Amino acid sequence: MADPSAFAAFAAPGSTKELEEGRALTPKFDADGLVTCVATDAKSGDVLMVAHMNAEALQKTIASGEAWYFSRSRRALWRKGESSGHVQRIVEMRIDCDQDAVWIKVEQEGPGACHTGRRSCFYRAVPLGRTGAVTLEFRDGDKTFDPKKVYGG
Amino acid sequence: MADPSAFAAFAAPGSTKELEEGRALTPKFDADGLVTCVATDAKSGDVLMVAHMNAEALQKTIASGEAWYFSRSRRALWRKGESSGHVQRIVEMRIDCDQDAVWIKVEQEGPGACHTGRRSCFYRAVPLGRTGAVTLEFRDGDKTFDPKKVYGG
């Protein structure tokens, strides 16, 4: 799937000042070679999902303007929408102060981003002001598509 | 700083179905004992910061309705705003499908969330459609406070 010729490594992070105030993209990958990525809906501002990118996923995302991720469970590069068709077209991409997290504002193709069949992965609220066991509250929890039909059963 | 008596462990994650469709909060902490937390501005929807919570930070956040984090670099529990006064009051908290990431919509006290002196940590855009070296573009990059004055030089 991956085309090694399209893969260019990023320069290593420099000093804290260079990381925070510089104009060079020098991502600070963690011990597993990953940065965190937050995808928000460009229209509603809702957080759709949180996932990870390795250097290759990040490079492909920047080059294509569509979200590529790295699956920690499958240990595999993954183009969002490659099996579901639910592609994420990036309207704007930002990187944070210490360059270990990216934020993409996306136009989400299709009915949702979540593999459970919902628009967003964040369909349960955590009630506040509690100690002890917490009971989640479903919010925007209705399924917008049938994951078995989209991803296969 | 931390009060051990206020700390209650969460139940261990169950099956995938329980994690994704259940009402029990059973966070899936990573090998370092952390979940990812995305804080967005409750009014603008902008992502302010991405940080991490261990079980104790998560418990204190839920109990207090204010953001507590765990600093990976300092290996320490950290109440957001404890040195700067820039507290984050949580309007709504959500957890994602596999319960390894939380999203908090916050009212950010003070002029900003970022230790560099800006409202958000995401003050640089990554231009798309490029291969090779990437030059970041400052966006909303003006400092809203002097970090030396707030955090000490």
mmCIF file of C-alpha atoms in Angstrom:
data_model
loop_
_atom_site.group_PDB
_atom_site.id
_atom_site.type_symbol
_atom_site.label_atom_id
_atom_site.label_comp_id
_atom_site.label_asym_id
_atom_site.label_seq_id
_atom_site.Cartn_x
_atom_site.Cartn_y
_atom_site.Cartn_z
ATOM 1 C CA MET A 1 0.000 0.000 0.000
ATOM 2 C CA ALA A 2 2.623 2.506 1.093
ATOM 3 C CA ASP A 3 4.878 3.955 -1.545
ATOM 4 C CA PRO A 4 8.347 4.230 -0.016
ATOM 5 C CA SER A 5 9.461 6.696 -2.704
ATOM 6 C CA ALA A 6 6.856 9.153 -1.446
ATOM 7 C CA PHE A 7 8.257 9.019 2.070
ATOM 8 C CA ALA A 8 10.571 11.764 3.249
ATOM 9 C CA ALA A 9 11.825 11.822 6.814
ATOM 10 C CA PHE A 10 11.398 14.963 8.883
ATOM 11 C CA ALA A 11 14.356 16.773 10.392
ATOM 12 C CA ALA A 12 15.023 15.996 14.048
ATOM 13 C CA PRO A 13 13.632 18.424 16.634
ATOM 14 C CA GLY A 14 16.005 21.198 17.671
ATOM 15 C CA SER A 15 16.025 23.248 20.853
ATOM 16 C CA THR A 16 12.853 24.038 22.779
ATOM 17 C CA LYS A 17 12.952 27.561 21.338
ATOM 18 C CA GLU A 18 13.237 26.234 17.782
ATOM 19 C CA LEU A 19 10.400 23.755 18.397
ATOM 20 C CA GLU A 20 8.098 26.375 19.885
ATOM 21 C CA GLU A 21 8.923 29.523 17.956
ATOM 22 C CA GLY A 22 10.415 28.225 14.731
ATOM 23 C CA ARG A 23 8.958 27.772 11.267
ATOM 24 C CA ALA A 24 10.466 24.344 10.601
ATOM 25 C CA LEU A 25 8.172 21.351 10.966
ATOM 26 C CA THR A 26 10.238 18.986 13.127
ATOM 27 C CA PRO A 27 7.682 16.667 14.770
ATOM 28 C CA LYS A 28 8.559 15.242 18.158
ATOM 29 C CA PHE A 29 7.579 11.595 17.741
ATOM 30 C CA ASP A 30 7.174 9.542 20.919
ATOM 31 C CA ALA A 31 9.010 6.326 21.781
ATOM 32 C CA ASP A 32 6.679 4.465 19.401
ATOM 33 C CA GLY A 33 7.361 6.951 16.600
ATOM 34 C CA LEU A 34 3.942 8.579 16.826
ATOM 35 C CA VAL A 35 2.323 11.980 17.230
ATOM 36 C CA THR A 36 -1.269 12.442 18.403
ATOM 37 C CA CYS A 37 -3.822 13.750 15.921
ATOM 38 C CA VAL A 38 -7.140 15.395 16.794
ATOM 39 C CA ALA A 39 -9.658 15.605 13.954
ATOM 40 C CA THR A 40 -12.469 18.138 14.328
ATOM 41 C CA ASP A 41 -15.423 18.772 12.046
ATOM 42 C CA ALA A 42 -14.599 21.952 10.106
ATOM 43 C CA LYS A 43 -18.227 23.114 10.291
ATOM 44 C CA SER A 44 -19.452 22.163 13.780
ATOM 45 C CA GLY A 45 -16.099 22.238 15.578
ATOM 46 C CA ASP A 46 -16.939 18.914 17.240
ATOM 47 C CA VAL A 47 -14.082 16.542 17.911
ATOM 48 C CA LEU A 48 -14.628 13.570 15.596
ATOM 49 C CA MET A 49 -11.751 11.351 16.667
ATOM 50 C CA VAL A 50 -8.312 11.151 18.242
ATOM 51 C CA ALA A 51 -5.754 8.932 16.530
ATOM 52 C CA HIS A 52 -2.047 8.687 15.835
ATOM 53 C CA MET A 53 0.308 9.345 12.939
ATOM 54 C CA ASN A 54 3.795 8.018 12.350
ATOM 55 C CA ALA A 55 6.201 9.942 10.103
ATOM 56 C CA GLU A 56 4.887 8.290 6.973
ATOM 57 C CA ALA A 57 1.226 8.925 7.830
ATOM 58 C CA LEU A 58 2.057 12.542 8.594
ATOM 59 C CA GLN A 59 3.951 12.967 5.347
ATOM 60 C CA LYS A 60 1.136 11.395 3.318
ATOM 61 C CA THR A 61 -1.445 13.552 5.086
ATOM 62 C CA ILE A 62 0.488 16.724 4.283
ATOM 63 C CA ALA A 63 1.123 15.686 0.682
ATOM 64 C CA SER A 64 -2.437 14.560 -0.067
ATOM 65 C CA GLY A 65 -4.540 16.854 2.118
ATOM 66 C CA GLU A 66 -6.418 13.757 3.325
ATOM 67 C CA ALA A 67 -6.015 12.064 6.690
ATOM 68 C CA TRP A 68 -3.697 9.086 7.006
ATOM 69 C CA TYR A 69 -3.180 7.462 10.393
ATOM 70 C CA PHE A 70 -1.126 4.715 11.987
ATOM 71 C CA SER A 71 -3.130 2.069 13.795
ATOM 72 C CA ARG A 72 -1.479 1.143 17.090
ATOM 73 C CA SER A 73 -3.500 -2.066 17.399
ATOM 74 C CA ARG A 74 -2.917 -3.240 13.826
ATOM 75 C CA ARG A 75 0.608 -1.743 13.573
ATOM 76 C CA ALA A 76 -0.281 -0.505 10.117
ATOM 77 C CA LEU A 77 -0.477 2.640 8.069
ATOM 78 C CA TRP A 78 -4.096 3.443 7.344
ATOM 79 C CA ARG A 79 -5.764 5.880 4.993
ATOM 80 C CA LYS A 80 -8.949 7.102 6.693
ATOM 81 C CA GLY A 81 -11.834 5.926 4.543
ATOM 82 C CA GLU A 82 -9.899 3.285 2.638
ATOM 83 C CA SER A 83 -12.440 0.609 3.576
ATOM 84 C CA SER A 84 -15.450 2.738 4.545
ATOM 85 C CA GLY A 85 -15.182 5.500 1.961
ATOM 86 C CA HIS A 86 -15.391 7.937 4.890
ATOM 87 C CA VAL A 87 -12.457 10.060 3.774
ATOM 88 C CA GLN A 88 -11.402 13.141 5.746
ATOM 89 C CA ARG A 89 -10.474 16.104 3.550
ATOM 90 C CA ILE A 90 -8.382 18.561 5.510
ATOM 91 C CA VAL A 91 -9.420 22.197 5.525
ATOM 92 C CA GLU A 92 -6.630 23.281 7.868
ATOM 93 C CA MET A 93 -3.831 21.546 9.717
ATOM 94 C CA ARG A 94 -2.045 22.900 12.766
ATOM 95 C CA ILE A 95 0.745 21.695 15.012
ATOM 96 C CA ASP A 96 1.131 22.426 18.700
ATOM 97 C CA CYS A 97 3.831 24.238 20.641
ATOM 98 C CA ASP A 98 6.107 21.268 21.244
ATOM 99 C CA GLN A 99 5.244 19.615 17.929
ATOM 100 C CA ASP A 100 3.969 16.322 19.320
ATOM 101 C CA ALA A 101 0.294 16.822 18.422
ATOM 102 C CA VAL A 102 -1.514 17.918 15.282
ATOM 103 C CA TRP A 103 -5.023 19.271 14.858
ATOM 104 C CA ILE A 104 -6.828 18.782 11.571
ATOM 105 C CA LYS A 105 -10.103 20.502 10.713
ATOM 106 C CA VAL A 106 -11.784 18.197 8.250
ATOM 107 C CA GLU A 107 -14.699 17.780 5.936
ATOM 108 C CA GLN A 108 -15.868 14.302 6.863
ATOM 109 C CA GLU A 109 -17.071 12.370 3.829
ATOM 110 C CA GLY A 110 -20.054 10.099 4.502
ATOM 111 C CA PRO A 111 -22.209 9.704 7.599
ATOM 112 C CA GLY A 112 -19.515 9.430 10.241
ATOM 113 C CA ALA A 113 -15.955 9.036 11.474
ATOM 114 C CA CYS A 114 -16.411 6.378 14.151
ATOM 115 C CA HIS A 115 -16.050 2.661 13.464
ATOM 116 C CA THR A 116 -19.033 2.055 15.782
ATOM 117 C CA GLY A 117 -21.304 3.744 13.233
ATOM 118 C CA ARG A 118 -21.510 7.238 14.682
ATOM 119 C CA ARG A 119 -20.592 10.672 13.427
ATOM 120 C CA SER A 120 -18.038 11.206 16.218
ATOM 121 C CA CYS A 121 -16.186 8.805 18.506
ATOM 122 C CA PHE A 122 -17.187 11.003 21.464
ATOM 123 C CA TYR A 123 -20.823 9.938 21.880
ATOM 124 C CA ARG A 124 -20.835 9.536 25.675
ATOM 125 C CA ALA A 125 -20.618 12.257 28.309
ATOM 126 C CA VAL A 126 -18.898 11.875 31.656
ATOM 127 C CA PRO A 127 -20.982 13.492 34.424
ATOM 128 C CA LEU A 128 -18.951 15.812 36.638
ATOM 129 C CA GLY A 129 -18.855 16.405 40.377
ATOM 130 C CA ARG A 130 -18.760 12.710 41.246
ATOM 131 C CA THR A 131 -16.416 10.464 43.114
ATOM 132 C CA GLY A 132 -16.603 6.705 42.837
ATOM 133 C CA ALA A 133 -18.120 4.783 39.938
ATOM 134 C CA VAL A 134 -19.221 6.902 37.008
ATOM 135 C CA THR A 135 -22.158 6.139 34.730
ATOM 136 C CA LEU A 136 -21.754 7.533 31.235
ATOM 137 C CA GLU A 137 -24.587 9.347 29.460
ATOM 138 C CA PHE A 138 -25.107 8.743 25.759
ATOM 139 C CA ARG A 139 -25.174 12.009 23.830
ATOM 140 C CA ASP A 140 -25.417 12.256 20.046
ATOM 141 C CA GLY A 141 -25.185 8.486 20.364
ATOM 142 C CA ASP A 142 -27.547 7.508 17.558
ATOM 143 C CA LYS A 143 -25.868 5.478 14.870
ATOM 144 C CA THR A 144 -25.692 7.246 11.513
ATOM 145 C CA PHE A 145 -24.635 4.146 9.613
ATOM 146 C CA ASP A 146 -24.439 0.386 10.037
ATOM 147 C CA PRO A 147 -20.800 -0.492 10.708
ATOM 148 C CA LYS A 148 -21.336 -4.114 9.681
ATOM 149 C CA LYS A 149 -22.465 -3.001 6.237
ATOM 150 C CA VAL A 150 -19.660 -0.471 5.865
ATOM 151 C CA TYR A 151 -16.732 -2.372 7.356
ATOM 152 C CA GLY A 152 -17.993 -5.919 6.906
ATOM 153 C CA GLY A 153 -19.261 -8.139 9.699
ATOM 154 C CA MET B 1 -0.195 18.119 46.570
ATOM 155 C CA ALA B 2 -2.298 15.060 45.746
ATOM 156 C CA ASP B 3 -4.669 13.747 48.355
ATOM 157 C CA PRO B 4 -4.495 9.941 48.202
ATOM 158 C CA SER B 5 -7.784 9.590 50.054
ATOM 159 C CA ALA B 6 -9.551 11.318 47.173
ATOM 160 C CA PHE B 7 -8.238 8.781 44.696
ATOM 161 C CA ALA B 8 -10.470 5.945 43.565
ATOM 162 C CA ALA B 9 -9.276 3.505 40.947
ATOM 163 C CA PHE B 10 -11.438 2.855 37.904
ATOM 164 C CA ALA B 11 -12.691 -0.608 37.051
ATOM 165 C CA ALA B 12 -10.655 -2.445 34.421
ATOM 166 C CA PRO B 13 -11.918 -2.316 30.826
ATOM 167 C CA GLY B 14 -14.202 -5.177 29.816
ATOM 168 C CA SER B 15 -14.947 -6.538 26.362
ATOM 169 C CA THR B 16 -14.838 -4.367 23.260
ATOM 170 C CA LYS B 17 -18.633 -4.286 23.279
ATOM 171 C CA GLU B 18 -18.727 -3.148 26.914
ATOM 172 C CA LEU B 19 -16.075 -0.488 26.223
ATOM 173 C CA GLU B 20 -17.866 0.870 23.180
ATOM 174 C CA GLU B 21 -21.543 0.467 24.016
ATOM 175 C CA GLY B 22 -21.575 0.368 27.804
ATOM 176 C CA ARG B 23 -22.375 2.988 30.403
ATOM 177 C CA ALA B 24 -19.491 2.166 32.751
ATOM 178 C CA LEU B 25 -16.481 4.474 32.661
ATOM 179 C CA THR B 26 -13.574 2.017 32.407
ATOM 180 C CA PRO B 27 -10.717 4.031 30.877
ATOM 181 C CA LYS B 28 -8.174 2.169 28.792
ATOM 182 C CA PHE B 29 -4.911 3.581 30.080
ATOM 183 C CA ASP B 30 -1.815 3.042 27.922
ATOM 184 C CA ALA B 31 1.418 1.339 29.010
ATOM 185 C CA ASP B 32 2.368 4.528 30.862
ATOM 186 C CA GLY B 33 -0.990 4.649 32.645
ATOM 187 C CA LEU B 34 -2.300 7.593 30.618
ATOM 188 C CA VAL B 35 -5.238 8.607 28.457
ATOM 189 C CA THR B 36 -5.090 11.479 25.966
ATOM 190 C CA CYS B 37 -7.114 14.611 26.699
ATOM 191 C CA VAL B 38 -8.177 17.222 24.145
ATOM 192 C CA ALA B 39 -9.318 20.555 25.584
ATOM 193 C CA THR B 40 -11.418 22.780 23.331
ATOM 194 C CA ASP B 41 -12.732 26.264 23.984
ATOM 195 C CA ALA B 42 -16.422 25.870 24.822
ATOM 196 C CA LYS B 43 -17.283 29.068 22.940
ATOM 197 C CA SER B 44 -15.079 29.063 19.821
ATOM 198 C CA GLY B 45 -14.621 25.304 19.480
ATOM 199 C CA ASP B 46 -10.887 25.817 18.915
ATOM 200 C CA VAL B 47 -8.553 23.162 20.233
ATOM 201 C CA LEU B 48 -6.628 24.784 23.061
ATOM 202 C CA MET B 49 -4.275 21.945 24.002
ATOM 203 C CA VAL B 50 -3.659 18.214 23.972
ATOM 204 C CA ALA B 51 -2.329 16.666 27.171
ATOM 205 C CA HIS B 52 -2.505 13.490 29.226
ATOM 206 C CA MET B 53 -4.280 12.270 32.348
ATOM 207 C CA ASN B 54 -3.404 9.374 34.608
ATOM 208 C CA ALA B 55 -6.111 7.738 36.723
ATOM 209 C CA GLU B 56 -5.664 10.244 39.525
ATOM 210 C CA ALA B 57 -5.790 13.277 37.217
ATOM 211 C CA LEU B 58 -8.921 11.875 35.573
ATOM 212 C CA GLN B 59 -10.559 11.226 38.920
ATOM 213 C CA LYS B 60 -9.730 14.727 40.185
ATOM 214 C CA THR B 61 -10.988 16.275 36.960
ATOM 215 C CA ILE B 62 -14.308 14.449 37.236
ATOM 216 C CA ALA B 63 -14.699 15.243 40.922
ATOM 217 C CA SER B 64 -13.777 18.935 40.658
ATOM 218 C CA GLY B 65 -15.015 19.879 37.179
ATOM 219 C CA GLU B 66 -11.634 21.498 36.567
ATOM 220 C CA ALA B 67 -8.824 20.099 34.424
ATOM 221 C CA TRP B 68 -6.038 18.126 36.073
ATOM 222 C CA TYR B 69 -3.302 16.606 33.921
ATOM 223 C CA PHE B 70 -0.272 14.393 34.288
ATOM 224 C CA SER B 71 2.940 15.878 32.916
ATOM 225 C CA ARG B 72 4.929 13.269 31.025
ATOM 226 C CA SER B 73 8.104 15.346 31.153
ATOM 227 C CA ARG B 74 7.864 16.189 34.854
ATOM 228 C CA ARG B 75 6.235 12.869 35.837
ATOM 229 C CA ALA B 76 3.865 14.798 38.034
ATOM 230 C CA LEU B 77 0.195 15.404 38.617
ATOM 231 C CA TRP B 78 -0.661 18.946 37.622
ATOM 232 C CA ARG B 79 -3.720 21.094 38.180
ATOM 233 C CA LYS B 80 -4.105 23.312 35.120
ATOM 234 C CA GLY B 81 -3.682 26.869 36.318
ATOM 235 C CA GLU B 82 -2.004 26.013 39.589
ATOM 236 C CA SER B 83 0.930 28.316 38.819
ATOM 237 C CA SER B 84 -0.571 30.562 36.118
ATOM 238 C CA GLY B 85 -4.105 30.948 37.450
ATOM 239 C CA HIS B 86 -5.280 29.874 34.000
ATOM 240 C CA VAL B 87 -7.775 27.324 35.277
ATOM 241 C CA GLN B 88 -9.954 25.344 32.870
ATOM 242 C CA ARG B 89 -13.554 24.955 34.044
ATOM 243 C CA ILE B 90 -15.198 22.072 32.262
ATOM 244 C CA VAL B 91 -18.535 22.656 30.577
ATOM 245 C CA GLU B 92 -18.813 19.144 29.201
ATOM 246 C CA MET B 93 -16.630 16.051 29.257
ATOM 247 C CA ARG B 94 -16.844 13.176 26.807
ATOM 248 C CA ILE B 95 -15.011 9.896 26.317
ATOM 249 C CA ASP B 96 -14.360 8.167 23.026
ATOM 250 C CA CYS B 97 -15.438 4.778 21.715
ATOM 251 C CA ASP B 98 -12.545 2.739 23.096
ATOM 252 C CA GLN B 99 -12.203 4.886 26.218
ATOM 253 C CA ASP B 100 -8.582 5.905 25.714
ATOM 254 C CA ALA B 101 -9.218 9.592 24.965
ATOM 255 C CA VAL B 102 -11.310 12.282 26.616
ATOM 256 C CA TRP B 103 -12.575 15.556 25.211
ATOM 257 C CA ILE B 104 -13.253 18.454 27.551
ATOM 258 C CA LYS B 105 -15.038 21.623 26.472
ATOM 259 C CA VAL B 106 -13.714 24.299 28.787
ATOM 260 C CA GLU B 107 -14.074 27.877 29.854
ATOM 261 C CA GLN B 108 -10.451 28.977 29.852
ATOM 262 C CA GLU B 109 -9.715 31.351 32.699
ATOM 263 C CA GLY B 110 -7.248 34.118 31.850
ATOM 264 C CA PRO B 111 -5.649 35.060 28.538
ATOM 265 C CA GLY B 112 -4.541 31.642 27.359
ATOM 266 C CA ALA B 113 -3.869 27.932 27.742
ATOM 267 C CA CYS B 114 -0.399 27.678 26.216
ATOM 268 C CA HIS B 115 2.784 27.941 28.253
ATOM 269 C CA THR B 116 4.330 29.963 25.386
ATOM 270 C CA GLY B 117 1.914 32.803 26.144
ATOM 271 C CA ARG B 118 -0.793 32.138 23.579
ATOM 272 C CA ARG B 119 -4.494 31.388 23.774
ATOM 273 C CA SER B 120 -4.047 27.965 22.132
ATOM 274 C CA CYS B 121 -1.061 25.664 21.698
ATOM 275 C CA PHE B 122 -1.973 25.321 18.008
ATOM 276 C CA TYR B 123 -0.693 28.668 16.688
ATOM 277 C CA ARG B 124 1.081 27.382 13.584
ATOM 278 C CA ALA B 125 -0.492 25.971 10.427
ATOM 279 C CA VAL B 126 1.038 23.223 8.308
ATOM 280 C CA PRO B 127 0.617 24.014 4.600
ATOM 281 C CA LEU B 128 -0.805 21.103 2.614
ATOM 282 C CA GLY B 129 0.023 19.625 -0.787
ATOM 283 C CA ARG B 130 3.765 19.607 -0.177
ATOM 284 C CA THR B 131 6.440 16.980 -0.138
ATOM 285 C CA GLY B 132 9.836 17.635 1.377
ATOM 286 C CA ALA B 133 10.618 20.270 3.984
ATOM 287 C CA VAL B 134 7.610 22.115 5.362
ATOM 288 C CA THR B 135 7.605 25.733 6.513
ATOM 289 C CA LEU B 136 5.013 26.455 9.175
ATOM 290 C CA GLU B 137 2.786 29.540 9.009
ATOM 291 C CA PHE B 138 2.010 31.402 12.212
ATOM 292 C CA ARG B 139 -1.737 31.814 12.663
ATOM 293 C CA ASP B 140 -3.344 33.370 15.750
ATOM 294 C CA GLY B 141 0.273 33.397 16.900
ATOM 295 C CA ASP B 142 0.241 36.695 18.780
ATOM 296 C CA LYS B 143 1.081 36.295 22.436
ATOM 297 C CA THR B 144 -1.800 37.136 24.763
ATOM 298 C CA PHE B 145 0.353 37.143 27.885
ATOM 299 C CA ASP B 146 3.982 37.181 28.932
ATOM 300 C CA PRO B 147 4.895 33.644 29.993
ATOM 301 C CA LYS B 148 7.918 34.871 31.959
ATOM 302 C CA LYS B 149 5.676 37.042 34.122
ATOM 303 C CA VAL B 150 3.055 34.308 34.570
ATOM 304 C CA TYR B 151 5.243 31.231 35.035
ATOM 305 C CA GLY B 152 8.429 32.936 36.195
ATOM 306 C CA GLY B 153 11.535 33.332 34.055
#
